[in-house]
Amino acid sequence: MFKRIYLLVFFSIITTAAALAQGSLDIHFNGLGFMDNREYKDFVARSRTYSGVRTALDLGLNVDSLNHFIVGVNGIHEFGAKPYFLKVNPVAYYSFTGKNWLFNAGAFPREGLLDDYPRALLNDTLRYYRPNVEGLLTRFHNDHFTETAWIDWVSRQTVTDREQFLFGFSGKYRPSLTGPFYVSHYFLLMHDAGAEVLLPNDHIQDNGGGQIRLGLDFSHKTILDSLSIEAGAMTSFERVRGVDGFRTPTGFVANAYLSWKRFALFDEFYKGQGSHIIYGDAFFEKKTYNRLDIIYTPFLYKRVKGQFILSLHQTPGYSSNQEAFRVTVDLGRQTLVRFKD
């Protein structure tokens, strides 16, 4: 059934393209291989190794320079797993790409759109196991300002399944193109409602968080290739409707990133009240947390990138470690057919 649906979609694209007799048809492939070992003293149950490969292939019908229709698949295989593919996610969306506006509707990759969110709000395993946004996203950008708003449907309500969706917005303002100062912000909220058949003592829940940061970017202004420093505030929003009101734990966040040639360091610090954000990194449930990423990129080519990352996690009374290797391959969009009037 799954194969028939995609053959039908593919045939529809070709037929539509021929009817429009303009634009182009292109193909895009990318892959991610990962080995991510986590030894968490704070969360023993979460000490495990994530390993596998994710591959994505799609076809895009470019009606013109602004309007695009993309369909494809994105599948993950975990090493040693049976059956071979743990899950295959469909890719099917409309995209408008104007000078200042982007608009996506459907099931589309989050990479390049939401992957800049702090790990406190969206954890880094989403890259492995939930690569797509299923919903809507719009972005406005110019030389000084960028703002993105989105909604991602997580679970459709059935007799047994809960209704769940995420929505959020993020942005950055840089008052001067030559100056180092900028302001960034991130927000998301998860709405978690019940199934069609309500269970006793089941309540609607709202869960999310936000950050606002002041930053300085000195990239290419020192002997380093990149150097940026950020500091700001974080708060989370947690409520069980009918039981309590919003609880809003708050805290201080700061990070610094520097890179030189194939080496980089990224340090992230949090101090405040612990926050439980469902899709966020569990380490931020602690009142004090520091993470240092030591990054080495042994090979970096036009379409291939491989990185080793050693992460050191520090919380009161515990020291944890994490070792990861990731390789990404992106062949870019390649034109298959151009249609002429």
PDB file of N, CA, C and O in Angstrom, residues 291 293-296 307-311 322-326:
ATOM      1  N   ARG A 291      27.855  21.854  30.055  1.00  0.00           N
ATOM      2  CA  ARG A 291      28.212  20.887  29.009  1.00  0.00           C
ATOM      3  C   ARG A 291      29.310  21.487  28.153  1.00  0.00           C
ATOM      4  O   ARG A 291      29.194  22.623  27.645  1.00  0.00           O
ATOM      5  N   ASP A 293      31.450  20.614  24.735  1.00  0.00           N
ATOM      6  CA  ASP A 293      31.642  19.797  23.541  1.00  0.00           C
ATOM      7  C   ASP A 293      33.015  20.097  22.948  1.00  0.00           C
ATOM      8  O   ASP A 293      33.332  21.263  22.643  1.00  0.00           O
ATOM      9  N   ILE A 294      33.825  19.054  22.786  1.00  0.00           N
ATOM     10  CA  ILE A 294      35.125  19.166  22.122  1.00  0.00           C
ATOM     11  C   ILE A 294      34.965  18.503  20.756  1.00  0.00           C
ATOM     12  O   ILE A 294      34.682  17.296  20.668  1.00  0.00           O
ATOM     13  N   ILE A 295      35.111  19.280  19.696  1.00  0.00           N
ATOM     14  CA  ILE A 295      34.721  18.850  18.352  1.00  0.00           C
ATOM     15  C   ILE A 295      35.941  18.818  17.437  1.00  0.00           C
ATOM     16  O   ILE A 295      36.721  19.784  17.380  1.00  0.00           O
ATOM     17  N   TYR A 296      36.082  17.715  16.730  1.00  0.00           N
ATOM     18  CA  TYR A 296      37.142  17.588  15.725  1.00  0.00           C
ATOM     19  C   TYR A 296      36.514  17.106  14.426  1.00  0.00           C
ATOM     20  O   TYR A 296      35.756  16.127  14.412  1.00  0.00           O
ATOM     21  N   GLN A 307      32.449  14.305  11.824  1.00  0.00           N
ATOM     22  CA  GLN A 307      32.844  14.944  13.074  1.00  0.00           C
ATOM     23  C   GLN A 307      32.897  13.954  14.222  1.00  0.00           C
ATOM     24  O   GLN A 307      32.025  13.087  14.343  1.00  0.00           O
ATOM     25  N   PHE A 308      33.933  14.095  15.050  1.00  0.00           N
ATOM     26  CA  PHE A 308      33.995  13.445  16.356  1.00  0.00           C
ATOM     27  C   PHE A 308      33.655  14.490  17.411  1.00  0.00           C
ATOM     28  O   PHE A 308      34.164  15.612  17.373  1.00  0.00           O
ATOM     29  N   ILE A 309      32.820  14.122  18.371  1.00  0.00           N
ATOM     30  CA  ILE A 309      32.410  15.057  19.429  1.00  0.00           C
ATOM     31  C   ILE A 309      32.502  14.351  20.778  1.00  0.00           C
ATOM     32  O   ILE A 309      31.860  13.319  20.999  1.00  0.00           O
ATOM     33  N   LEU A 310      33.301  14.914  21.659  1.00  0.00           N
ATOM     34  CA  LEU A 310      33.380  14.446  23.043  1.00  0.00           C
ATOM     35  C   LEU A 310      32.638  15.465  23.905  1.00  0.00           C
ATOM     36  O   LEU A 310      33.004  16.641  23.942  1.00  0.00           O
ATOM     37  N   SER A 311      31.597  15.007  24.599  1.00  0.00           N
ATOM     38  CA  SER A 311      30.787  15.895  25.437  1.00  0.00           C
ATOM     39  C   SER A 311      30.981  15.529  26.899  1.00  0.00           C
ATOM     40  O   SER A 311      30.848  14.361  27.276  1.00  0.00           O
ATOM     41  N   GLN A 322      29.920  11.648  26.939  1.00  0.00           N
ATOM     42  CA  GLN A 322      29.238  11.242  25.714  1.00  0.00           C
ATOM     43  C   GLN A 322      30.213  11.344  24.557  1.00  0.00           C
ATOM     44  O   GLN A 322      30.927  12.335  24.423  1.00  0.00           O
ATOM     45  N   GLU A 323      30.265  10.292  23.733  1.00  0.00           N
ATOM     46  CA  GLU A 323      31.154  10.278  22.578  1.00  0.00           C
ATOM     47  C   GLU A 323      30.317  10.021  21.337  1.00  0.00           C
ATOM     48  O   GLU A 323      29.544   9.061  21.295  1.00  0.00           O
ATOM     49  N   ALA A 324      30.481  10.861  20.339  1.00  0.00           N
ATOM     50  CA  ALA A 324      29.674  10.722  19.132  1.00  0.00           C
ATOM     51  C   ALA A 324      30.531  10.907  17.890  1.00  0.00           C
ATOM     52  O   ALA A 324      31.499  11.689  17.884  1.00  0.00           O
ATOM     53  N   PHE A 325      30.172  10.166  16.851  1.00  0.00           N
ATOM     54  CA  PHE A 325      30.726  10.392  15.522  1.00  0.00           C
ATOM     55  C   PHE A 325      29.558  10.474  14.552  1.00  0.00           C
ATOM     56  O   PHE A 325      28.660   9.635  14.556  1.00  0.00           O
ATOM     57  N   ARG A 326      29.563  11.524  13.749  1.00  0.00           N
ATOM     58  CA  ARG A 326      28.501  11.704  12.763  1.00  0.00           C
ATOM     59  C   ARG A 326      29.132  12.038  11.417  1.00  0.00           C
ATOM     60  O   ARG A 326      30.077  12.813  11.331  1.00  0.00           O
TER      61      ARG A 326
END
